[in-house]
C-alpha cells in the first residue's frame, strides 16, 4: 500500500496485480526519444533492459468526510481472453481493508471508464450471483460511457477483452439501485469533480481533486506511460477515438503545467504519480515526491 496526501485529502493505493518488464518498444517510441528522456524516465518509468511495469490498482480517497473508490480493477473469478487476467484469485479485498477502510465504509465508487480493469470489483460473486462489493456506496457512471457499453445502446461496439464486463460489473449495480448516471461534468463533493477526458473510450472521464490550494487529477487511461505526454500521438493498446485521445493528452499537459497539479494515472508503479515541468525546452514528468509505502509482492 502507498499513500499520497493532497491538502487535507488522503489517497491510498490498493494493488490487484502488476505486469513487469514490459519492453518499452511496445509504445513504438523511437530510440532517440527514449534516449532524450532517459535521465528522468529512469528508474521509475524506465527500468532495467529498457522495460517498464504496469500496475493494476485502485485509489481509495478520503476527503470532505467521504470515502471515494476510483477504478476498482478487474476482480476475481472472471473469464478473460488475455491469460494474465483470466480467473484471477488475488487478495484484493484483504489489501483494500489494510487501508483502514472496509468495503461497507465506501460512499462513492467512480470508474474512469468501463474497461474490465477499471470496474471489475464493482461486484463480487456470492452464491452464484454478482453482487455489489461496496453495498452502501453510490456508483457514479458517466452516462456517455454507460451508453457506450450498454449492449442495447446505439453506441455499443463489442470488444473481445471486455466481453461480459457489462453483465458482471455494471448491470448488477443498476439492478441493485446503486447506480447514478451522471453527466460528463459532475460535482461529487466540494473538493471533487468528474470531468470529460474522452478518447481512450467514448465516455472516458477523470476525477479532479482540489484541496487546500493543491490539485490532483486521477486520469485513468488518458495515458499509460509518461512518454505519451511528451509525444501525445504515441498509443498503447486499444482506443475508441485516437484523435480525441491525443487531444485529451495535449489538454492535460497544458493544464498540468499551468496548475502544477499532481497527475495520478491508473497504471504507474511507485511512486504512481508525477508533475509536469519544463527543464529548458524539455518537457519532464517528474516523479511525485512525498509518496510513502511500497508495492506488495
Coordinates of C-alpha atoms in Angstrom, one line a residue:
X1 CA 0.0 0.0 0.0
X2 CA 1.2 3.5 -0.8
X3 CA -0.1 6.8 0.4
X4 CA -0.2 10.3 -1.1
X5 CA -1.5 13.4 0.6
X6 CA -3.0 16.4 -1.3
X7 CA -4.1 19.1 1.1
X8 CA -6.4 17.5 3.6
X9 CA -7.1 14.6 1.2
X10 CA -5.6 11.1 1.9
X11 CA -5.0 8.9 -1.1
X12 CA -4.1 5.2 -0.7
X13 CA -3.4 2.6 -3.4
X14 CA -4.7 -1.0 -3.5
X15 CA -2.7 -3.2 -5.8
X16 CA -4.5 -6.0 -7.6
X17 CA -1.6 -7.2 -9.8
X18 CA 1.4 -6.0 -11.8
X19 CA 2.8 -6.8 -15.2
X20 CA 6.5 -6.2 -15.0
X21 CA 9.4 -5.9 -17.5
X22 CA 7.3 -4.9 -20.5
X23 CA 9.5 -3.8 -23.3
X24 CA 9.3 0.0 -23.8
X25 CA 9.2 -0.9 -27.5
X26 CA 5.5 -1.6 -27.0
X27 CA 5.0 2.1 -27.2
X28 CA 6.5 2.3 -30.6
X29 CA 8.7 5.2 -29.4
X30 CA 11.8 5.8 -31.5
X31 CA 15.1 5.1 -29.6
X32 CA 16.1 8.8 -29.9
X33 CA 13.0 9.8 -27.9
X34 CA 13.8 7.3 -25.2
X35 CA 17.4 8.5 -25.0
X36 CA 16.5 12.1 -24.9
X37 CA 14.3 11.5 -21.8
X38 CA 16.2 8.7 -20.1
X39 CA 17.5 11.0 -17.3
X40 CA 14.1 11.5 -15.8
X41 CA 12.4 8.3 -17.0
X42 CA 14.7 6.1 -15.0
X43 CA 14.4 4.4 -12.6
X44 CA 10.6 4.6 -12.1
X45 CA 9.3 4.8 -15.6
X46 CA 12.2 3.1 -17.5
X47 CA 13.6 0.0 -15.8
X48 CA 16.5 -2.3 -16.4
X49 CA 16.7 -3.5 -20.0
X50 CA 14.6 -0.6 -21.3
X51 CA 11.4 -2.1 -19.8
X52 CA 8.5 -0.7 -17.8
X53 CA 5.9 -2.0 -15.4
X54 CA 2.1 -1.6 -15.3
X55 CA 0.2 -1.7 -12.0
X56 CA -3.4 -2.6 -11.9
X57 CA -4.6 -0.7 -8.8
X58 CA -7.4 1.1 -7.1
X59 CA -7.3 4.5 -5.4
X60 CA -9.0 4.9 -2.0
X61 CA -9.6 8.6 -1.5
X62 CA -10.7 10.3 1.8
X63 CA -11.8 13.9 1.6
X64 CA -14.7 16.0 2.7
X65 CA -15.7 13.3 5.2
X66 CA -16.3 10.9 2.3
X67 CA -14.6 7.8 1.1
X68 CA -14.3 7.5 -2.7
X69 CA -13.0 4.5 -4.6
X70 CA -11.5 5.2 -8.0
X71 CA -11.2 2.4 -10.6
X72 CA -11.9 -0.9 -8.8
X73 CA -9.7 -3.2 -11.0
X74 CA -10.6 -6.5 -12.7
X75 CA -12.0 -8.7 -10.0
X76 CA -11.6 -12.4 -9.1
X77 CA -13.0 -15.4 -10.9
X78 CA -13.8 -13.9 -14.2
X79 CA -13.1 -15.4 -17.6
X80 CA -10.8 -13.3 -19.8
X81 CA -9.2 -13.9 -23.2
X82 CA -5.9 -12.5 -22.0
X83 CA -4.2 -15.2 -19.8
X84 CA -2.8 -12.7 -17.2
X85 CA -6.4 -11.6 -16.4
X86 CA -8.2 -14.9 -16.7
X87 CA -9.9 -16.0 -13.5
X88 CA -7.8 -14.0 -11.1
X89 CA -7.5 -15.0 -7.5
X90 CA -5.9 -12.1 -5.7
X91 CA -6.1 -10.9 -2.0
X92 CA -7.6 -7.6 -3.2
X93 CA -10.2 -7.3 -0.5
X94 CA -7.6 -8.0 2.2
X95 CA -5.3 -5.3 0.7
X96 CA -8.3 -3.0 0.5
X97 CA -9.1 -3.4 4.1
X98 CA -5.4 -2.8 5.0
X99 CA -6.0 0.8 4.1
X100 CA -8.2 1.1 7.2
X101 CA -11.4 1.3 5.0
X102 CA -13.9 -1.5 4.8
X103 CA -16.0 -2.0 1.6
X104 CA -19.1 -1.1 3.6
X105 CA -17.5 2.3 4.5
X106 CA -17.3 3.5 0.9
X107 CA -19.6 6.4 0.0
X108 CA -18.8 6.7 -3.8
X109 CA -17.3 4.5 -6.5
X110 CA -16.1 6.1 -9.6
X111 CA -14.9 4.3 -12.8
X112 CA -13.0 6.5 -15.2
X113 CA -14.2 4.1 -17.8
X114 CA -15.7 0.7 -18.1
X115 CA -12.8 -1.5 -19.3
X116 CA -12.5 -4.7 -17.3
X117 CA -9.6 -3.5 -15.2
X118 CA -11.4 -0.3 -14.0
X119 CA -14.7 -1.6 -12.9
X120 CA -14.4 -5.3 -12.1
X121 CA -14.5 -5.1 -8.4
X122 CA -17.8 -3.2 -8.6
X123 CA -19.1 -6.6 -7.9
X124 CA -18.1 -10.0 -6.5
X125 CA -19.5 -13.4 -6.9
X126 CA -21.6 -14.7 -4.0
X127 CA -23.8 -17.8 -4.1
X128 CA -23.7 -17.8 -7.9
X129 CA -24.7 -14.1 -8.3
X130 CA -22.7 -10.9 -9.0
X131 CA -23.5 -8.6 -6.1
X132 CA -22.1 -5.1 -5.2
X133 CA -18.8 -5.1 -3.4
X134 CA -19.4 -1.7 -1.9
X135 CA -23.0 -2.1 -0.7
X136 CA -23.5 1.3 0.8
X137 CA -21.9 3.3 -2.0
X138 CA -23.4 5.3 -4.9
X139 CA -21.7 4.1 -8.1
X140 CA -21.1 7.1 -10.4
X141 CA -21.3 6.1 -14.0
X142 CA -20.8 8.7 -16.7
X143 CA -23.9 8.4 -18.9
X144 CA -21.9 8.7 -22.1
X145 CA -19.6 5.8 -21.0
X146 CA -22.5 3.7 -19.7
X147 CA -24.3 4.0 -23.1
X148 CA -21.1 3.1 -25.0
X149 CA -21.1 -0.3 -23.2
X150 CA -24.8 -1.0 -22.8
X151 CA -25.4 -3.8 -25.3
X152 CA -28.8 -2.3 -26.1
X153 CA -27.4 1.1 -26.7
X154 CA -26.8 2.8 -30.1
X155 CA -23.1 3.4 -29.3
X156 CA -22.3 -0.2 -28.3
X157 CA -19.4 -1.9 -30.1
X158 CA -18.1 -5.2 -28.9
X159 CA -14.5 -5.5 -27.8
X160 CA -13.3 -9.1 -27.1
X161 CA -11.3 -8.2 -24.0
X162 CA -14.4 -6.6 -22.4
X163 CA -16.8 -9.4 -23.2
X164 CA -19.2 -9.9 -20.3
X165 CA -18.0 -7.0 -18.2
X166 CA -21.3 -5.1 -18.5
X167 CA -23.3 -8.1 -17.4
X168 CA -20.9 -8.9 -14.4
X169 CA -19.8 -5.5 -13.2
X170 CA -22.3 -2.8 -14.4
X171 CA -25.8 -4.3 -14.8
X172 CA -25.9 -5.8 -11.3
X173 CA -25.2 -2.3 -9.8
X174 CA -28.0 -0.8 -11.9
X175 CA -30.4 -3.6 -10.8
X176 CA -29.4 -3.1 -7.2
X177 CA -30.5 0.6 -7.5
X178 CA -27.0 1.8 -6.6
X179 CA -26.0 3.5 -9.9
X180 CA -26.2 7.2 -10.6
X181 CA -25.8 8.1 -14.3
X182 CA -24.1 11.5 -14.3
X183 CA -23.2 14.0 -17.0
X184 CA -19.6 14.5 -18.3
X185 CA -19.1 17.1 -15.7
X186 CA -20.4 16.3 -12.2
X187 CA -19.6 17.7 -8.8
X188 CA -19.2 14.8 -6.3
X189 CA -18.1 16.7 -3.2
X190 CA -16.8 20.3 -2.6
X191 CA -13.3 19.1 -3.5
X192 CA -14.1 16.5 -6.2
X193 CA -15.4 16.9 -9.8
X194 CA -15.8 14.5 -12.6
X195 CA -14.6 15.9 -16.0
X196 CA -14.6 14.7 -19.6
X197 CA -11.4 13.0 -20.9
X198 CA -12.6 11.3 -24.0
X199 CA -10.7 9.2 -26.5
X200 CA -9.5 6.0 -24.8
X201 CA -13.2 5.2 -24.7
X202 CA -16.1 7.4 -25.9
X203 CA -17.1 8.4 -22.4
X204 CA -13.8 8.2 -20.5
X205 CA -13.6 10.7 -17.7
X206 CA -11.2 11.9 -15.0
X207 CA -11.6 13.0 -11.4
X208 CA -10.2 16.4 -10.3
X209 CA -9.3 17.0 -6.7
X210 CA -8.7 20.4 -5.2
X211 CA -7.8 20.7 -1.5
X212 CA -6.1 23.5 0.4
X213 CA -4.8 25.2 -2.8
X214 CA -3.4 21.9 -4.1
X215 CA -4.7 20.0 -7.2
X216 CA -4.5 16.4 -8.4
X217 CA -6.1 14.6 -11.3
X218 CA -7.0 10.9 -11.4
X219 CA -6.6 10.4 -15.1
X220 CA -7.4 6.8 -15.7
X221 CA -6.1 5.7 -19.1
X222 CA -5.6 9.1 -20.6
X223 CA -2.0 7.8 -20.8
X224 CA -0.4 4.6 -19.7
X225 CA 3.2 5.8 -19.8
X226 CA 4.6 9.3 -19.3
X227 CA 6.2 9.3 -22.8
X228 CA 2.6 9.7 -24.1
X229 CA 2.6 13.2 -22.5
X230 CA 5.8 14.1 -24.2
X231 CA 4.7 12.6 -27.5
X232 CA 0.8 12.5 -27.3
X233 CA 0.4 10.6 -30.6
X234 CA 2.1 7.5 -29.1
X235 CA -0.5 4.9 -28.5
X236 CA -0.6 1.8 -26.2
X237 CA -3.3 -0.7 -26.6
X238 CA -6.8 -0.2 -27.9
X239 CA -8.6 3.2 -28.3
X240 CA -12.1 4.2 -29.3
X241 CA -11.1 7.5 -30.8
X242 CA -7.3 8.1 -31.2
X243 CA -7.7 11.8 -32.4
X244 CA -9.7 12.6 -29.2
X245 CA -7.2 10.7 -27.0
X246 CA -4.3 12.7 -28.4
X247 CA -6.2 16.0 -27.9
X248 CA -7.1 15.0 -24.3
X249 CA -3.4 14.3 -23.6
X250 CA -2.5 17.7 -25.0
X251 CA -5.1 19.5 -22.8
X252 CA -3.8 17.6 -19.8
X253 CA -0.2 18.7 -20.5
X254 CA -1.2 22.3 -20.8
X255 CA -3.4 22.2 -17.7
X256 CA -0.8 20.2 -15.7
X257 CA 1.9 22.7 -16.4
X258 CA -0.3 25.7 -15.7
X259 CA -1.7 24.4 -12.4
X260 CA 1.4 22.4 -11.2
X261 CA -1.1 19.6 -10.5
X262 CA -0.2 16.1 -9.4
X263 CA -1.2 13.7 -12.2
X264 CA -2.2 10.3 -11.0
X265 CA -2.8 7.8 -13.9
X266 CA -4.2 4.4 -13.4
X267 CA -1.2 2.2 -14.1
X268 CA 2.1 3.7 -13.0
X269 CA 4.2 1.8 -10.4
X270 CA 5.5 3.5 -7.3
X271 CA 5.5 6.5 -6.7
X272 CA 2.5 6.2 -9.0
X273 CA 2.2 9.9 -10.0
X274 CA 4.1 13.0 -11.1
X275 CA 4.1 16.6 -12.1
X276 CA 4.9 18.2 -15.4
X277 CA 7.5 20.8 -15.6
X278 CA 9.8 22.4 -18.2
X279 CA 13.6 21.9 -18.0
X280 CA 14.7 24.4 -20.5
X281 CA 13.0 23.4 -23.7
X282 CA 12.4 19.8 -22.5
X283 CA 9.1 18.7 -21.0
X284 CA 9.6 16.4 -18.0
X285 CA 7.2 14.3 -16.0
X286 CA 8.8 14.5 -12.6
X287 CA 8.0 11.5 -10.2
X288 CA 6.0 12.5 -7.2
X289 CA 7.8 13.3 -4.0
X290 CA 6.2 12.5 -0.7
X291 CA 4.6 9.3 -1.6
X292 CA 5.1 6.7 1.1
X293 CA 4.8 2.9 1.3
X294 CA 5.8 0.2 -1.1
X295 CA 4.4 -2.3 -3.6
X296 CA 3.3 -5.7 -2.1
X297 CA 4.8 -8.9 -3.5

